[in-house]
XYZ file of C-alpha atoms in Angstrom:
635
model
C -16.549 -74.144 -14.486
C -17.123 -70.878 -16.367
C -20.213 -68.733 -15.930
C -22.241 -67.532 -18.871
C -25.696 -66.081 -18.379
C -27.847 -68.724 -20.046
C -26.114 -71.878 -18.844
C -25.868 -70.566 -15.286
C -29.562 -69.612 -15.283
C -30.520 -73.141 -16.299
C -28.300 -74.652 -13.624
C -29.637 -72.358 -10.914
C -33.242 -73.318 -11.669
C -32.428 -76.824 -10.415
C -31.690 -75.526 -6.914
C -33.984 -75.651 -3.906
C -35.952 -72.366 -3.512
C -34.299 -71.690 -0.160
C -30.812 -72.165 -1.630
C -31.619 -69.957 -4.603
C -33.023 -67.222 -2.382
C -29.920 -67.314 -0.180
C -27.638 -66.951 -3.215
C -29.715 -64.083 -4.610
C -29.542 -62.139 -1.338
C -25.779 -62.684 -1.183
C -25.439 -61.430 -4.764
C -27.594 -58.373 -3.963
C -25.049 -57.390 -1.296
C -22.266 -57.043 -3.899
C -21.167 -53.568 -5.088
C -21.771 -54.607 -8.693
C -25.437 -55.097 -7.734
C -25.622 -51.839 -5.759
C -25.111 -53.466 -2.354
C -22.903 -52.281 0.492
C -20.709 -55.434 0.520
C -20.935 -55.929 4.315
C -21.840 -59.617 4.113
C -25.372 -59.013 5.431
C -28.638 -59.463 3.546
C -29.953 -56.099 4.713
C -30.321 -54.423 1.326
C -33.749 -53.211 0.251
C -36.240 -56.060 0.418
C -33.991 -58.130 2.674
C -35.460 -60.765 4.999
C -36.269 -60.381 8.659
C -33.494 -61.765 10.868
C -35.710 -62.119 13.947
C -36.294 -65.581 15.342
C -34.495 -68.874 14.698
C -32.936 -70.036 11.441
C -35.876 -72.314 10.710
C -38.171 -69.263 10.388
C -35.733 -67.608 7.987
C -35.824 -70.766 5.867
C -39.619 -70.616 5.698
C -39.472 -66.933 4.781
C -36.920 -67.683 2.040
C -39.216 -70.275 0.479
C -42.243 -67.945 0.606
C -40.341 -64.995 -0.864
C -39.081 -67.094 -3.787
C -42.610 -68.191 -4.629
C -43.599 -70.677 -7.302
C -41.279 -69.259 -9.968
C -37.519 -69.229 -9.468
C -36.722 -67.532 -12.774
C -36.276 -63.973 -11.449
C -33.755 -65.020 -8.800
C -31.841 -67.274 -11.196
C -31.582 -64.594 -13.904
C -30.502 -61.928 -11.396
C -27.671 -64.084 -10.080
C -26.581 -65.136 -13.568
C -26.506 -61.522 -14.769
C -24.289 -60.423 -11.860
C -21.855 -63.324 -12.108
C -21.599 -63.169 -15.895
C -20.174 -59.651 -15.468
C -17.653 -60.942 -12.931
C -16.702 -63.810 -15.245
C -15.889 -61.255 -17.919
C -13.548 -59.503 -15.489
C -11.830 -62.810 -14.692
C -11.354 -63.663 -18.367
C -11.201 -67.356 -19.138
C -10.273 -68.332 -15.589
C -12.699 -70.979 -14.278
C -14.313 -70.346 -10.901
C -13.183 -73.834 -9.843
C -11.202 -76.613 -11.465
C -13.143 -79.328 -9.631
C -15.218 -81.536 -11.942
C -18.967 -81.170 -11.530
C -19.212 -84.828 -10.502
C -17.005 -84.264 -7.436
C -19.739 -82.506 -5.409
C -23.410 -83.509 -5.061
C -24.524 -79.854 -5.231
C -21.861 -78.471 -7.525
C -23.942 -75.536 -8.805
C -24.610 -74.244 -5.284
C -20.925 -74.514 -4.358
C -19.575 -72.864 -7.524
C -22.106 -70.029 -7.411
C -21.440 -69.403 -3.734
C -17.693 -69.335 -4.395
C -18.094 -66.842 -7.243
C -20.136 -64.506 -5.029
C -17.535 -64.750 -2.249
C -14.707 -64.033 -4.694
C -16.572 -60.941 -5.845
C -17.206 -59.792 -2.293
C -13.519 -59.952 -1.327
C -12.232 -58.791 -4.735
C -10.308 -62.017 -5.333
C -9.421 -63.852 -8.538
C -10.509 -67.518 -8.875
C -6.870 -68.613 -9.140
C -6.255 -67.286 -5.605
C -8.701 -69.787 -4.054
C -8.426 -73.458 -5.009
C -10.002 -76.596 -3.574
C -9.742 -80.360 -3.470
C -9.885 -83.409 -1.223
C -7.454 -85.000 1.240
C -7.902 -88.692 1.999
C -7.884 -89.057 5.786
C -7.008 -92.555 6.937
C -5.522 -93.727 10.220
C -6.014 -94.035 13.964
C -5.827 -91.952 17.130
C -4.868 -93.429 20.500
C -5.136 -96.916 19.035
C -8.699 -96.435 17.730
C -9.126 -96.865 13.975
C -11.274 -94.151 12.385
C -13.335 -94.720 9.242
C -11.673 -93.238 6.144
C -12.938 -89.891 4.859
C -12.334 -87.624 1.883
C -11.898 -84.254 3.555
C -12.770 -81.221 1.455
C -10.351 -78.298 1.677
C -9.931 -74.831 0.186
C -6.614 -73.017 -0.121
C -6.582 -69.200 0.066
C -3.405 -67.501 -1.145
C -2.000 -64.261 0.339
C -3.372 -61.015 -1.025
C -1.823 -59.846 -4.280
C 1.095 -57.531 -3.583
C 1.504 -58.736 0.023
C 4.821 -60.542 0.688
C 4.192 -64.201 1.534
C 5.244 -65.170 5.062
C 5.344 -68.913 4.359
C 2.931 -69.491 7.259
C 0.163 -71.970 6.416
C -2.848 -71.617 8.718
C -5.091 -74.708 8.794
C -8.615 -73.729 9.902
C -10.772 -76.335 11.685
C -14.464 -75.258 11.910
C -16.809 -76.089 14.761
C -20.249 -77.685 14.750
C -22.710 -76.050 12.335
C -19.710 -74.450 10.594
C -17.799 -74.935 7.357
C -14.643 -73.297 6.099
C -16.773 -70.539 4.539
C -17.836 -69.350 7.986
C -14.332 -67.938 8.430
C -14.054 -65.858 5.240
C -13.575 -62.559 7.099
C -10.862 -63.968 9.362
C -9.277 -65.705 6.367
C -9.138 -62.420 4.463
C -7.416 -60.781 7.438
C -4.834 -63.594 7.495
C -4.301 -63.338 3.720
C -3.796 -59.592 4.100
C -0.905 -60.383 6.477
C 0.737 -62.637 3.883
C -0.351 -66.004 5.302
C -1.680 -68.909 3.249
C -4.896 -70.381 4.694
C -6.199 -73.945 4.319
C -9.772 -74.557 5.486
C -11.314 -77.990 5.900
C -14.901 -79.110 6.119
C -15.507 -81.527 8.983
C -17.781 -84.535 8.736
C -20.775 -82.626 10.131
C -21.090 -79.821 7.526
C -19.943 -78.875 4.054
C -18.499 -81.003 1.253
C -16.387 -83.702 2.935
C -17.377 -87.285 2.155
C -17.889 -89.877 4.862
C -19.939 -88.053 7.469
C -23.539 -87.407 8.466
C -25.065 -83.897 8.304
C -24.941 -82.440 11.803
C -23.339 -85.583 13.222
C -19.937 -86.752 14.449
C -18.479 -90.217 14.938
C -16.163 -89.142 17.809
C -13.781 -86.351 18.809
C -10.733 -88.374 17.789
C -12.325 -88.796 14.346
C -12.304 -85.025 13.876
C -8.764 -84.920 15.295
C -7.619 -87.530 12.744
C -9.019 -85.379 9.923
C -7.206 -82.296 11.246
C -3.986 -84.306 11.414
C -4.419 -85.527 7.822
C -4.922 -82.005 6.447
C -2.021 -80.704 8.555
C 0.140 -83.458 7.081
C -0.795 -82.431 3.551
C -0.144 -78.772 4.393
C 3.320 -79.749 5.665
C 3.988 -81.399 2.290
C 3.131 -78.152 0.553
C 5.479 -76.237 2.819
C 8.281 -78.517 1.624
C 7.382 -78.526 -2.079
C 5.879 -75.087 -2.815
C 8.569 -72.430 -3.434
C 6.304 -69.716 -1.991
C 6.027 -71.639 1.307
C 9.499 -73.090 1.804
C 11.079 -72.328 5.181
C 7.544 -71.692 6.414
C 5.477 -73.610 8.972
C 2.011 -75.035 9.600
C -0.152 -73.404 12.295
C -3.534 -74.760 13.406
C -6.596 -72.565 13.997
C -9.870 -73.969 15.336
C -13.241 -72.880 16.666
C -15.547 -74.663 19.109
C -15.333 -78.441 18.817
C -13.083 -77.812 15.819
C -10.651 -76.159 18.245
C -10.938 -79.148 20.584
C -10.139 -81.388 17.600
C -7.013 -79.265 16.974
C -5.973 -79.689 20.614
C -6.610 -83.434 20.471
C -4.629 -83.777 17.230
C -1.588 -81.899 18.551
C -1.643 -83.529 21.993
C -1.960 -87.079 20.679
C 0.379 -86.559 17.728
C 3.114 -85.076 19.922
C 2.766 -88.158 22.169
C 3.113 -90.527 19.162
C -0.530 -91.582 19.468
C -1.629 -90.634 15.926
C -1.048 -93.005 12.994
C -1.758 -91.795 9.449
C -1.525 -93.727 6.208
C -0.721 -90.491 4.369
C 1.745 -87.669 5.085
C 2.482 -87.352 8.798
C 1.441 -84.355 10.853
C 4.450 -82.350 12.131
C 5.041 -82.212 15.873
C 5.060 -79.143 18.086
C 2.647 -77.103 15.956
C 1.463 -73.713 17.179
C -2.299 -73.350 17.537
C -5.046 -70.778 17.967
C -8.032 -72.140 19.904
C -11.110 -69.956 19.496
C -13.923 -70.846 21.952
C -12.633 -74.422 22.492
C -15.267 -76.867 23.750
C -13.554 -78.351 26.824
C -16.806 -78.616 28.768
C -20.412 -77.583 28.189
C -21.643 -74.398 29.825
C -24.097 -75.185 32.620
C -27.450 -73.820 31.431
C -30.972 -75.004 30.651
C -30.406 -75.246 26.900
C -27.421 -77.575 27.218
C -29.156 -79.602 29.921
C -32.139 -80.183 27.628
C -29.852 -81.080 24.727
C -28.012 -83.622 26.860
C -31.321 -85.103 27.991
C -32.546 -85.211 24.392
C -29.372 -86.987 23.333
C -30.555 -90.043 25.276
C -34.007 -90.165 23.668
C -34.074 -92.899 20.998
C -34.411 -91.341 17.550
C -34.336 -87.733 18.733
C -30.561 -87.718 19.181
C -30.092 -88.070 15.407
C -32.744 -85.607 14.237
C -31.169 -83.168 11.758
C -32.533 -79.711 12.526
C -31.828 -76.113 11.601
C -30.815 -73.828 14.449
C -33.647 -73.062 16.881
C -31.776 -70.489 18.974
C -30.891 -72.747 21.919
C -28.174 -72.696 22.940
C -27.158 -69.288 21.600
C -24.201 -69.675 19.242
C -24.057 -66.040 18.096
C -25.525 -63.306 20.258
C -24.866 -59.894 18.730
C -27.121 -58.799 15.880
C -24.755 -59.008 12.912
C -23.068 -62.230 14.046
C -26.470 -63.850 14.575
C -27.641 -62.747 11.111
C -24.509 -64.072 9.394
C -24.812 -67.388 11.209
C -28.388 -67.806 9.975
C -27.373 -66.842 6.449
C -24.609 -69.440 6.449
C -27.066 -72.107 7.605
C -29.169 -71.503 4.486
C -26.197 -71.148 2.118
C -24.448 -74.277 3.381
C -27.416 -76.338 4.548
C -25.856 -76.771 7.979
C -27.916 -78.660 10.549
C -27.379 -79.922 14.079
C -28.111 -83.213 15.794
C -28.972 -82.947 19.517
C -26.499 -85.652 20.511
C -23.496 -84.431 18.530
C -22.232 -81.928 21.099
C -21.899 -84.741 23.638
C -20.446 -87.324 21.239
C -17.124 -85.893 22.379
C -17.553 -87.037 25.989
C -15.464 -90.225 26.006
C -12.549 -88.920 23.928
C -12.631 -85.535 25.674
C -12.283 -87.263 29.041
C -9.289 -89.217 27.685
C -7.739 -86.028 26.318
C -8.196 -84.065 29.544
C -6.822 -86.913 31.654
C -3.735 -87.062 29.440
C -3.177 -83.303 29.658
C -3.732 -83.258 33.435
C -1.205 -86.071 33.727
C 1.476 -84.063 31.938
C 0.945 -85.209 28.329
C 0.629 -81.702 26.911
C 1.162 -80.507 23.330
C 4.702 -79.376 22.559
C 3.684 -76.203 20.728
C 2.320 -72.959 22.241
C -1.379 -72.057 22.191
C -3.363 -68.831 21.986
C -6.813 -69.350 23.549
C -9.668 -66.885 22.952
C -12.992 -67.264 24.755
C -16.126 -65.163 25.183
C -17.025 -64.570 28.819
C -20.736 -65.191 28.152
C -20.347 -68.187 25.790
C -23.511 -70.277 26.272
C -22.122 -73.373 24.527
C -18.542 -73.884 25.722
C -17.793 -73.025 29.358
C -15.099 -70.417 29.953
C -13.902 -72.507 32.907
C -12.777 -75.167 30.425
C -10.444 -72.707 28.711
C -9.203 -71.475 32.085
C -8.420 -75.063 33.063
C -6.558 -75.631 29.801
C -4.558 -72.406 30.167
C -3.572 -73.471 33.672
C -2.439 -76.901 32.450
C -0.379 -75.491 29.586
C 1.230 -72.869 31.854
C 3.741 -70.595 30.174
C 3.082 -72.217 26.782
C -0.305 -70.526 26.435
C -2.150 -67.226 26.631
C -5.851 -66.904 27.429
C -7.733 -63.841 26.179
C -11.270 -63.432 27.503
C -13.589 -61.200 25.499
C -16.694 -59.440 26.839
C -19.125 -61.189 24.502
C -21.733 -63.950 24.339
C -20.700 -65.274 20.918
C -19.586 -68.866 20.525
C -19.136 -68.474 16.754
C -16.672 -65.627 17.116
C -15.627 -65.635 13.449
C -18.954 -64.012 12.529
C -18.536 -61.031 14.873
C -16.617 -58.005 13.601
C -15.569 -57.140 17.164
C -14.741 -60.677 18.350
C -12.888 -62.017 15.310
C -9.946 -59.621 15.667
C -8.796 -61.077 18.993
C -7.757 -64.386 17.439
C -6.143 -62.618 14.468
C -4.141 -60.299 16.726
C -3.227 -63.245 18.948
C -2.083 -65.221 15.904
C 0.545 -62.586 15.220
C 1.765 -62.780 18.842
C 1.839 -66.549 18.540
C 3.957 -66.353 15.391
C 6.359 -63.842 16.901
C 6.679 -65.809 20.163
C 5.262 -62.914 22.183
C 2.475 -64.680 24.118
C 1.576 -63.302 27.531
C 1.627 -65.889 30.310
C -1.796 -65.949 31.962
C -1.791 -69.289 33.861
C -5.565 -69.415 34.013
C -5.899 -65.733 34.988
C -7.390 -64.444 31.766
C -6.604 -61.064 30.310
C -9.848 -59.125 29.942
C -9.769 -56.692 27.068
C -11.707 -53.784 28.523
C -13.928 -51.447 26.545
C -13.105 -47.756 26.575
C -15.784 -46.977 29.191
C -14.286 -49.510 31.606
C -10.809 -48.102 31.022
C -12.131 -44.600 31.782
C -13.785 -45.838 34.988
C -10.568 -47.544 36.083
C -8.567 -44.383 35.488
C -11.141 -42.298 37.357
C -11.097 -44.702 40.317
C -7.303 -44.540 40.456
C -7.407 -40.718 40.478
C -9.953 -40.775 43.310
C -7.846 -43.265 45.260
C -4.752 -41.095 45.019
C -6.696 -37.994 46.066
C -8.149 -39.866 49.063
C -4.741 -41.111 50.160
C -3.344 -37.600 49.950
C -6.284 -36.169 51.899
C -6.177 -38.783 54.667
C -2.381 -39.016 54.684
C -2.421 -42.776 54.200
C 0.923 -44.393 53.591
C 1.602 -47.919 54.757
C 4.699 -48.365 52.571
C 7.630 -49.518 54.700
C 5.524 -49.750 57.886
C 4.528 -53.412 57.630
C 5.822 -56.636 56.191
C 8.457 -58.244 58.374
C 8.109 -61.259 56.082
C 9.456 -59.184 53.211
C 12.573 -58.432 55.293
C 13.164 -62.002 56.475
C 11.573 -64.102 53.763
C 11.273 -67.805 54.616
C 12.375 -70.360 51.996
C 9.716 -71.345 49.456
C 8.959 -74.616 47.690
C 7.428 -74.601 44.206
C 4.609 -77.180 44.157
C 2.916 -75.847 41.007
C 3.281 -79.130 39.124
C 1.777 -81.093 42.027
C -1.101 -78.620 42.296
C -1.867 -78.927 38.582
C -1.889 -82.714 38.832
C -4.322 -82.609 41.785
C -6.473 -79.961 40.085
C -6.627 -81.899 36.830
C -7.543 -85.122 38.601
C -10.367 -83.384 40.453
C -11.716 -81.835 37.231
C -11.770 -85.295 35.672
C -13.804 -86.699 38.561
C -10.953 -88.468 40.337
C -10.405 -87.947 44.060
C -7.127 -86.156 44.791
C -7.365 -87.021 48.504
C -4.695 -89.246 50.064
C -5.696 -92.673 51.312
C -5.551 -91.606 54.972
C -7.594 -88.417 54.495
C -10.393 -89.643 56.807
C -7.907 -90.202 59.642
C -8.110 -86.527 60.697
C -10.599 -83.925 61.897
C -10.696 -80.758 59.775
C -11.240 -77.489 61.648
C -12.093 -74.270 59.772
C -11.269 -71.003 61.572
C -13.194 -68.109 59.944
C -11.956 -64.608 59.077
C -12.848 -61.146 60.357
C -16.566 -60.172 60.292
C -17.454 -63.395 58.447
C -20.285 -64.419 60.755
C -22.165 -61.733 58.824
C -21.465 -63.355 55.417
C -24.378 -65.600 54.340
C -23.132 -69.020 53.255
C -19.519 -68.337 54.241
C -17.463 -71.576 54.250
C -20.672 -73.575 53.789
C -19.718 -74.991 50.386
C -16.215 -75.898 51.581
C -17.546 -77.822 54.569
C -20.193 -79.604 52.471
C -17.681 -80.725 49.859
C -15.399 -82.259 52.493
C -18.315 -83.933 54.223
C -19.484 -85.375 50.881
C -16.063 -87.010 50.611
C -16.557 -88.692 53.992
C -14.393 -86.336 56.046
C -15.107 -84.953 59.536
C -15.133 -81.180 58.855
C -16.152 -78.612 61.483
C -16.315 -74.837 61.771
C -14.631 -73.394 64.893
C -17.147 -71.166 66.656
C -15.207 -67.994 67.487
C -16.231 -64.337 67.620
C -14.346 -63.160 64.542
C -14.474 -59.529 65.768
C -12.611 -60.452 68.961
C -8.875 -60.041 69.511
C -6.283 -62.601 68.433
C -5.640 -63.608 72.060
C -9.337 -64.273 72.706
C -9.754 -66.322 69.542
C -6.555 -68.282 70.199
C -8.290 -69.655 73.295
C -11.296 -70.615 71.156
C -9.046 -72.486 68.734
C -7.388 -74.273 71.660
C -10.759 -75.482 72.979
C -11.790 -76.695 69.517
C -8.545 -78.652 69.013
C -8.809 -80.262 72.432
C -12.437 -81.226 71.813
C -11.584 -82.782 68.450
C -8.612 -84.649 69.955
C -10.983 -86.626 72.213
C -11.904 -88.630 69.110
C -8.361 -89.956 69.031
C -7.622 -88.237 65.729
C -5.193 -85.453 64.945
C -6.565 -82.230 63.467
C -5.891 -80.309 60.265
C -6.579 -76.623 60.932
C -7.566 -74.325 58.086
C -7.519 -70.607 58.838
C -8.881 -67.995 56.453
C -7.771 -64.346 56.634
C -7.684 -63.268 60.314
C -8.512 -66.870 61.172
C -5.010 -67.815 60.020
C -3.537 -65.337 62.494
C -5.753 -66.751 65.253
C -4.493 -70.276 64.452
C -0.856 -69.142 64.464
C -1.368 -67.463 67.845
C -3.050 -70.533 69.318
C -0.154 -72.837 68.394
C 2.377 -70.285 69.670
C 0.623 -69.561 72.990
C -0.402 -73.171 73.629
C 2.441 -75.390 72.383
C 0.755 -78.449 73.892
C -1.645 -78.327 70.904
C 1.089 -79.312 68.492
C 0.916 -83.001 69.405
C -2.734 -82.999 68.297
C -2.104 -81.051 65.072
C -1.259 -82.835 61.820
C -1.091 -79.714 59.620
C -2.057 -76.066 59.325
C -3.318 -74.456 56.115
C -3.555 -70.663 55.959
C -5.551 -68.972 53.216
C -4.952 -65.243 52.603
C -3.783 -64.789 56.163
C -2.200 -61.364 56.911
C 0.730 -62.841 58.838
C 2.984 -60.069 57.557
C 0.476 -57.318 58.352
C -2.116 -55.596 56.169
C -2.041 -52.129 54.597
C -5.713 -51.636 55.475
C -5.127 -51.925 59.228
C -1.932 -49.878 59.091
C -3.588 -47.080 57.150
C -6.589 -47.020 59.482
C -4.411 -46.877 62.595
C -2.228 -44.115 61.148
C -5.101 -41.870 60.031
C -6.433 -39.354 62.550
C -9.696 -39.143 60.578
C -10.347 -42.829 59.941
C -9.315 -44.419 63.240
C -12.126 -42.907 65.396
C -14.733 -44.032 62.860
C -13.455 -47.591 62.683
C -13.025 -47.795 66.472
C -16.681 -46.831 66.952
C -17.747 -49.398 64.334
C -15.770 -52.354 65.693
C -15.770 -51.588 69.420
C -19.123 -49.860 69.692
C -21.293 -51.709 67.155
C -19.609 -55.105 66.819
C -18.285 -55.244 70.446
C -14.950 -56.341 69.019
């Protein structure tokens, strides 16, 4: 399709007023129209971005008015100039009959090309036929729309082909800024439109058949990309890497996990095994909040579950001002909608996927996981769980943000791009569920200031516990690595299975509290309740936590003897100083051992503690602490 002023004007007049308004505001942002080219419709006369997307759609219709001629002629005038710069190159080689709203697509593409200073030949598009099954379930065939973005002119091609899988209410065009950053690094990018938004054929707007359906589509496009790697001279000796956001990231994970386990069957080119992947805000579980609770409830209301609606602001998918504005703009440009039940259409397949991963069926390739700490759609705990399951084959980066659609945030989008380069170079940082928090400059300054103050205080008080404690470090006992067993238990519990052994209710469970903890509201309460809910006899040992180890050892002895009258052995759990009290009780009263099945110590200072050593060695601190513990607490 080539753009000339008159024919494009006529075509644009056939568009919906909202669509035409959205295109005109995007064109007004271009430098050729006097705009600042920042991707925001904030030029003179721009719309208000307050409120939900639905209000912006109403405003767009009102601003266009009864006549659409002015908007159509403005757009045509701008793009006719760009067409002259491109020569005879068509904006797209797709036939007009291939898309139901071809004019909207072609005009949008031309504006995007102008924004990023690209030539039409650098961005091509087409369809991949997706046909096959996942985990034995046959998925309805689909024609998946894709766009291919070549590396920037003058940038050496790396041969890396990044396949981008959008999330709900997203299309491949949502990722244009991240795509441009990848192209600038020499990577080729393939975006796909999922069944819920965009130009793929075989879906329902805002809807999803199942998670494994989206995974099958990812696998089909990855298989086609692998073909290109083999046949395209610019890509040979390269590789395919997957990149997903939200449920699109979960689809990437499902595709790699199932494909690596030989549980994906495609009628077309096969997806390679062991692919690397970037998972941006993966939806492993819904964040617990009112918005998601209401959506889940609405998903069970007949008829309401399938209502196609524009975004209403709940849950929040983009929180910062610019990201929120761009998300609303994309909704009007692409006509993206949401169905209340779609977010939970993943439940059955997601449970299958998580059970497989927890059982050791993990993807063979490494993963970079990026998640916003305040994400109101996908729970951060889901990404932490996944990072823990994948172990050294993953890195989790947690960003101080509330954005779920991170591709629209100038500050959030860079984390996945930077992580992609580490993924490619094999330089991931092992996090094992302990996420790396990228701190802002103010936090870094506060940390440095606190460290300076700490060092000054130590020098002033002459604190130095180094070498004065830690007999365990001199005579270390042998250790047993039970990480794999822990992960299996943890995964089973997260999936709702009970990790308890069959004879768990054959014992009495005694909790021995730590120092000062009788002053902690709710201390150990949740732990005791959870065991009791599982039918176990769990009790808190009533000791004065401020008292000496010898005194509390007697209290532990009395509690064990009392529990033993039931005829059951005890499992003793000691936290902090409570672990020392337990150890003393079993050492001073060896007759307790016959009644004791096991001892579990949590954070117990068996080898000593620098805090106590420093206090005892400081002439200034010891009198203060003595008065506090002995005088006030009677300890």
